[in-house]
Amino acid sequence: MNILVSACLLGENCKYNGGNNKNDDVLALQKEHRLVPICPECFAALPIPRVPSEIIDGKVFSKDGRDLTEEFKDGASKALYVAEETACQVAILKERSPSCGFGKIYDGTFSGKVVDGNGITAQLLYDNGIKIVGESQISKLGI
Ligand code: SF4
């Protein structure tokens, strides 16, 4: 099976702070599946490292107050393109991210609090029929 995966979960140093979110349970799926990495914020040509961003009322703002909504939408469109080109019908995405979070995201106050909601890319993938789980929920994929 082809599975779309947040690149930071695979150990790519594409996080806002230049680090990654390497997850061994996700990496182990490589034995039996093709993992297709995406980093929507990289696709949008945002730099590494970069100022962190969060979603407020459906718009994305960096911690220093810039409206990056269009950049995040651009990255989401490119992630969807990759998903379609590689026929991925499922995705494992980094939890709570303003791009990749699904179900819960940071609340826009940069305080670590979470609220119900989806990241910009997760929402677009979901709207296009892709099944999404976070990295702590991969057992729900049933694979
Ligand atoms: Fe990871 Fe997604 Fe953030 Fe890229 S945009 S660093 S893949 S959570």
PDB file of C-alpha atoms and ligand atoms in Angstrom:
ATOM      1  CA  MET A   1       0.000   0.000   0.000  1.00  0.00           C
ATOM      2  CA  ASN A   2       1.155   3.544  -0.703  1.00  0.00           C
ATOM      3  CA  ILE A   3       0.865   5.713   2.404  1.00  0.00           C
ATOM      4  CA  LEU A   4       1.325   9.471   2.519  1.00  0.00           C
ATOM      5  CA  VAL A   5       3.410  10.423   5.578  1.00  0.00           C
ATOM      6  CA  SER A   6       4.491  13.684   7.174  1.00  0.00           C
ATOM      7  CA  ALA A   7       8.182  13.819   6.328  1.00  0.00           C
ATOM      8  CA  CYS A   8       9.176  14.888   9.841  1.00  0.00           C
ATOM      9  CA  LEU A   9       7.832  11.562  11.154  1.00  0.00           C
ATOM     10  CA  LEU A  10      10.352   9.818   8.911  1.00  0.00           C
ATOM     11  CA  GLY A  11      13.235  11.761  10.434  1.00  0.00           C
ATOM     12  CA  GLU A  12      13.469  14.584   7.899  1.00  0.00           C
ATOM     13  CA  ASN A  13      14.707  17.745   9.585  1.00  0.00           C
ATOM     14  CA  CYS A  14      11.869  19.861   8.207  1.00  0.00           C
ATOM     15  CA  LYS A  15      10.239  21.030  11.452  1.00  0.00           C
ATOM     16  CA  TYR A  16       9.981  24.742  12.140  1.00  0.00           C
ATOM     17  CA  ASN A  17      12.953  24.479  14.519  1.00  0.00           C
ATOM     18  CA  GLY A  18      15.091  22.479  12.106  1.00  0.00           C
ATOM     19  CA  GLY A  19      14.496  19.188  13.895  1.00  0.00           C
ATOM     20  CA  ASN A  20      12.227  16.235  13.220  1.00  0.00           C
ATOM     21  CA  ASN A  21       9.578  14.030  14.825  1.00  0.00           C
ATOM     22  CA  LYS A  22      11.090  10.655  13.903  1.00  0.00           C
ATOM     23  CA  ASN A  23       8.699   7.882  14.856  1.00  0.00           C
ATOM     24  CA  ASP A  24       9.922   4.294  14.828  1.00  0.00           C
ATOM     25  CA  ASP A  25       6.421   2.803  14.585  1.00  0.00           C
ATOM     26  CA  VAL A  26       5.819   4.787  11.408  1.00  0.00           C
ATOM     27  CA  LEU A  27       9.239   3.935   9.989  1.00  0.00           C
ATOM     28  CA  ALA A  28       8.617   0.228  10.618  1.00  0.00           C
ATOM     29  CA  LEU A  29       5.780   0.328   8.091  1.00  0.00           C
ATOM     30  CA  GLN A  30       8.425   0.682   5.370  1.00  0.00           C
ATOM     31  CA  LYS A  31       8.988  -3.068   5.515  1.00  0.00           C
ATOM     32  CA  GLU A  32       5.639  -3.736   3.908  1.00  0.00           C
ATOM     33  CA  HIS A  33       4.449  -0.444   2.460  1.00  0.00           C
ATOM     34  CA  ARG A  34       5.666   2.410   0.320  1.00  0.00           C
ATOM     35  CA  LEU A  35       5.829   5.536   2.472  1.00  0.00           C
ATOM     36  CA  VAL A  36       5.479   8.749   0.449  1.00  0.00           C
ATOM     37  CA  PRO A  37       6.885  11.751   2.365  1.00  0.00           C
ATOM     38  CA  ILE A  38       5.286  15.165   2.246  1.00  0.00           C
ATOM     39  CA  CYS A  39       6.116  18.380   4.053  1.00  0.00           C
ATOM     40  CA  PRO A  40       3.511  20.944   3.044  1.00  0.00           C
ATOM     41  CA  GLU A  41       5.365  23.821   4.667  1.00  0.00           C
ATOM     42  CA  CYS A  42       8.473  22.927   2.653  1.00  0.00           C
ATOM     43  CA  PHE A  43       6.340  22.606  -0.478  1.00  0.00           C
ATOM     44  CA  ALA A  44       5.273  26.207   0.188  1.00  0.00           C
ATOM     45  CA  ALA A  45       8.948  27.236   0.194  1.00  0.00           C
ATOM     46  CA  LEU A  46       8.859  28.276   3.828  1.00  0.00           C
ATOM     47  CA  PRO A  47      12.391  28.234   5.259  1.00  0.00           C
ATOM     48  CA  ILE A  48      13.935  25.791   7.736  1.00  0.00           C
ATOM     49  CA  PRO A  49      14.143  26.883  10.470  1.00  0.00           C
ATOM     50  CA  ARG A  50      11.102  29.147  10.466  1.00  0.00           C
ATOM     51  CA  VAL A  51       8.953  30.996  12.955  1.00  0.00           C
ATOM     52  CA  PRO A  52       6.192  28.621  14.164  1.00  0.00           C
ATOM     53  CA  SER A  53       2.626  29.174  13.003  1.00  0.00           C
ATOM     54  CA  GLU A  54      -0.800  28.321  14.373  1.00  0.00           C
ATOM     55  CA  ILE A  55      -4.381  28.581  13.133  1.00  0.00           C
ATOM     56  CA  ILE A  56      -6.802  31.220  14.414  1.00  0.00           C
ATOM     57  CA  ASP A  57     -10.346  31.298  13.007  1.00  0.00           C
ATOM     58  CA  GLY A  58      -9.323  29.331   9.919  1.00  0.00           C
ATOM     59  CA  LYS A  59      -6.341  31.526   9.073  1.00  0.00           C
ATOM     60  CA  VAL A  60      -2.681  30.758   9.671  1.00  0.00           C
ATOM     61  CA  PHE A  61      -0.487  33.250  11.474  1.00  0.00           C
ATOM     62  CA  SER A  62       3.172  33.022  12.354  1.00  0.00           C
ATOM     63  CA  LYS A  63       4.139  33.764  15.937  1.00  0.00           C
ATOM     64  CA  ASP A  64       5.470  37.125  14.742  1.00  0.00           C
ATOM     65  CA  GLY A  65       2.094  38.033  13.291  1.00  0.00           C
ATOM     66  CA  ARG A  66       2.391  37.349   9.550  1.00  0.00           C
ATOM     67  CA  ASP A  67      -0.632  35.950   7.733  1.00  0.00           C
ATOM     68  CA  LEU A  68       0.682  32.800   6.019  1.00  0.00           C
ATOM     69  CA  THR A  69      -2.696  31.368   5.055  1.00  0.00           C
ATOM     70  CA  GLU A  70      -1.992  31.467   1.315  1.00  0.00           C
ATOM     71  CA  GLU A  71       1.392  29.781   1.753  1.00  0.00           C
ATOM     72  CA  PHE A  72      -0.173  27.006   3.818  1.00  0.00           C
ATOM     73  CA  LYS A  73      -2.904  26.535   1.207  1.00  0.00           C
ATOM     74  CA  ASP A  74      -0.251  26.338  -1.499  1.00  0.00           C
ATOM     75  CA  GLY A  75       1.587  23.645   0.432  1.00  0.00           C
ATOM     76  CA  ALA A  76      -1.660  21.753   0.945  1.00  0.00           C
ATOM     77  CA  SER A  77      -2.437  21.802  -2.788  1.00  0.00           C
ATOM     78  CA  LYS A  78       0.989  20.402  -3.561  1.00  0.00           C
ATOM     79  CA  ALA A  79       0.573  17.684  -0.931  1.00  0.00           C
ATOM     80  CA  LEU A  80      -2.742  16.697  -2.504  1.00  0.00           C
ATOM     81  CA  TYR A  81      -1.053  16.583  -5.905  1.00  0.00           C
ATOM     82  CA  VAL A  82       1.562  14.166  -4.536  1.00  0.00           C
ATOM     83  CA  ALA A  83      -1.158  12.034  -2.942  1.00  0.00           C
ATOM     84  CA  GLU A  84      -3.033  11.806  -6.213  1.00  0.00           C
ATOM     85  CA  GLU A  85       0.045  11.142  -8.335  1.00  0.00           C
ATOM     86  CA  THR A  86       1.121   8.307  -6.033  1.00  0.00           C
ATOM     87  CA  ALA A  87      -2.396   6.931  -5.497  1.00  0.00           C
ATOM     88  CA  CYS A  88      -2.232   7.264  -1.716  1.00  0.00           C
ATOM     89  CA  GLN A  89      -5.613   6.695  -0.120  1.00  0.00           C
ATOM     90  CA  VAL A  90      -4.379   6.864   3.455  1.00  0.00           C
ATOM     91  CA  ALA A  91      -2.094   9.280   5.273  1.00  0.00           C
ATOM     92  CA  ILE A  92      -0.214   9.294   8.570  1.00  0.00           C
ATOM     93  CA  LEU A  93       0.169  12.916   9.576  1.00  0.00           C
ATOM     94  CA  LYS A  94       1.908  14.697  12.441  1.00  0.00           C
ATOM     95  CA  GLU A  95      -0.533  15.439  15.205  1.00  0.00           C
ATOM     96  CA  ARG A  96      -1.444  19.011  16.203  1.00  0.00           C
ATOM     97  CA  SER A  97       0.462  20.726  13.361  1.00  0.00           C
ATOM     98  CA  PRO A  98      -1.218  23.689  11.623  1.00  0.00           C
ATOM     99  CA  SER A  99      -0.561  21.843   8.344  1.00  0.00           C
ATOM    100  CA  CYS A 100      -0.739  18.169   9.221  1.00  0.00           C
ATOM    101  CA  GLY A 101      -2.797  17.977  12.447  1.00  0.00           C
ATOM    102  CA  PHE A 102      -6.070  16.084  12.236  1.00  0.00           C
ATOM    103  CA  GLY A 103      -8.774  16.274  14.896  1.00  0.00           C
ATOM    104  CA  LYS A 104      -6.774  18.421  17.303  1.00  0.00           C
ATOM    105  CA  ILE A 105      -4.549  21.398  16.577  1.00  0.00           C
ATOM    106  CA  TYR A 106      -2.829  24.067  18.624  1.00  0.00           C
ATOM    107  CA  ASP A 107      -5.244  26.818  19.550  1.00  0.00           C
ATOM    108  CA  GLY A 108      -3.463  29.823  18.067  1.00  0.00           C
ATOM    109  CA  THR A 109      -2.075  31.200  21.331  1.00  0.00           C
ATOM    110  CA  PHE A 110       1.346  29.509  21.047  1.00  0.00           C
ATOM    111  CA  SER A 111       0.873  28.195  24.561  1.00  0.00           C
ATOM    112  CA  GLY A 112       0.709  24.470  23.818  1.00  0.00           C
ATOM    113  CA  LYS A 113      -3.078  24.306  24.266  1.00  0.00           C
ATOM    114  CA  VAL A 114      -5.037  22.282  21.713  1.00  0.00           C
ATOM    115  CA  VAL A 115      -8.545  22.632  20.324  1.00  0.00           C
ATOM    116  CA  ASP A 116     -10.695  20.604  17.961  1.00  0.00           C
ATOM    117  CA  GLY A 117      -9.742  21.258  14.360  1.00  0.00           C
ATOM    118  CA  ASN A 118      -7.660  20.207  11.386  1.00  0.00           C
ATOM    119  CA  GLY A 119      -4.500  21.559   9.807  1.00  0.00           C
ATOM    120  CA  ILE A 120      -4.776  23.113   6.365  1.00  0.00           C
ATOM    121  CA  THR A 121      -3.296  20.128   4.524  1.00  0.00           C
ATOM    122  CA  ALA A 122      -5.113  17.531   6.614  1.00  0.00           C
ATOM    123  CA  GLN A 123      -8.417  19.237   5.848  1.00  0.00           C
ATOM    124  CA  LEU A 124      -7.757  19.316   2.109  1.00  0.00           C
ATOM    125  CA  LEU A 125      -6.695  15.665   2.015  1.00  0.00           C
ATOM    126  CA  TYR A 126      -9.727  14.672   4.076  1.00  0.00           C
ATOM    127  CA  ASP A 127     -12.033  16.657   1.774  1.00  0.00           C
ATOM    128  CA  ASN A 128     -10.601  14.668  -1.114  1.00  0.00           C
ATOM    129  CA  GLY A 129     -11.377  11.303   0.421  1.00  0.00           C
ATOM    130  CA  ILE A 130      -8.054  10.388   1.980  1.00  0.00           C
ATOM    131  CA  LYS A 131      -8.199   8.545   5.289  1.00  0.00           C
ATOM    132  CA  ILE A 132      -6.012  10.266   7.894  1.00  0.00           C
ATOM    133  CA  VAL A 133      -4.575   9.118  11.200  1.00  0.00           C
ATOM    134  CA  GLY A 134      -2.042  10.729  13.506  1.00  0.00           C
ATOM    135  CA  GLU A 135       1.212   8.994  14.398  1.00  0.00           C
ATOM    136  CA  SER A 136      -0.197   7.682  17.693  1.00  0.00           C
ATOM    137  CA  GLN A 137      -3.175   6.130  15.935  1.00  0.00           C
ATOM    138  CA  ILE A 138      -1.610   4.004  13.184  1.00  0.00           C
ATOM    139  CA  SER A 139      -3.224   0.850  14.570  1.00  0.00           C
ATOM    140  CA  LYS A 140      -6.524   2.333  13.373  1.00  0.00           C
ATOM    141  CA  LEU A 141      -5.366   1.841   9.781  1.00  0.00           C
ATOM    142  CA  GLY A 142      -5.773  -1.899  10.234  1.00  0.00           C
ATOM    143  CA  ILE A 143      -2.668  -2.688   8.184  1.00  0.00           C
TER     144      ILE A 143
HETATM  145 FE1  SF4 B   1       6.059  17.874   9.696  1.00  0.00          FE
HETATM  146 FE2  SF4 B   1       3.855  18.588   8.405  1.00  0.00          FE
HETATM  147 FE3  SF4 B   1       5.209  20.382   9.827  1.00  0.00          FE
HETATM  148 FE4  SF4 B   1       6.270  19.472   7.571  1.00  0.00          FE
HETATM  149  S1  SF4 B   1       4.401  20.665   7.747  1.00  0.00           S
HETATM  150  S2  SF4 B   1       7.320  19.708   9.525  1.00  0.00           S
HETATM  151  S3  SF4 B   1       5.555  17.357   7.579  1.00  0.00           S
HETATM  152  S4  SF4 B   1       4.165  18.570  10.620  1.00  0.00           S
END
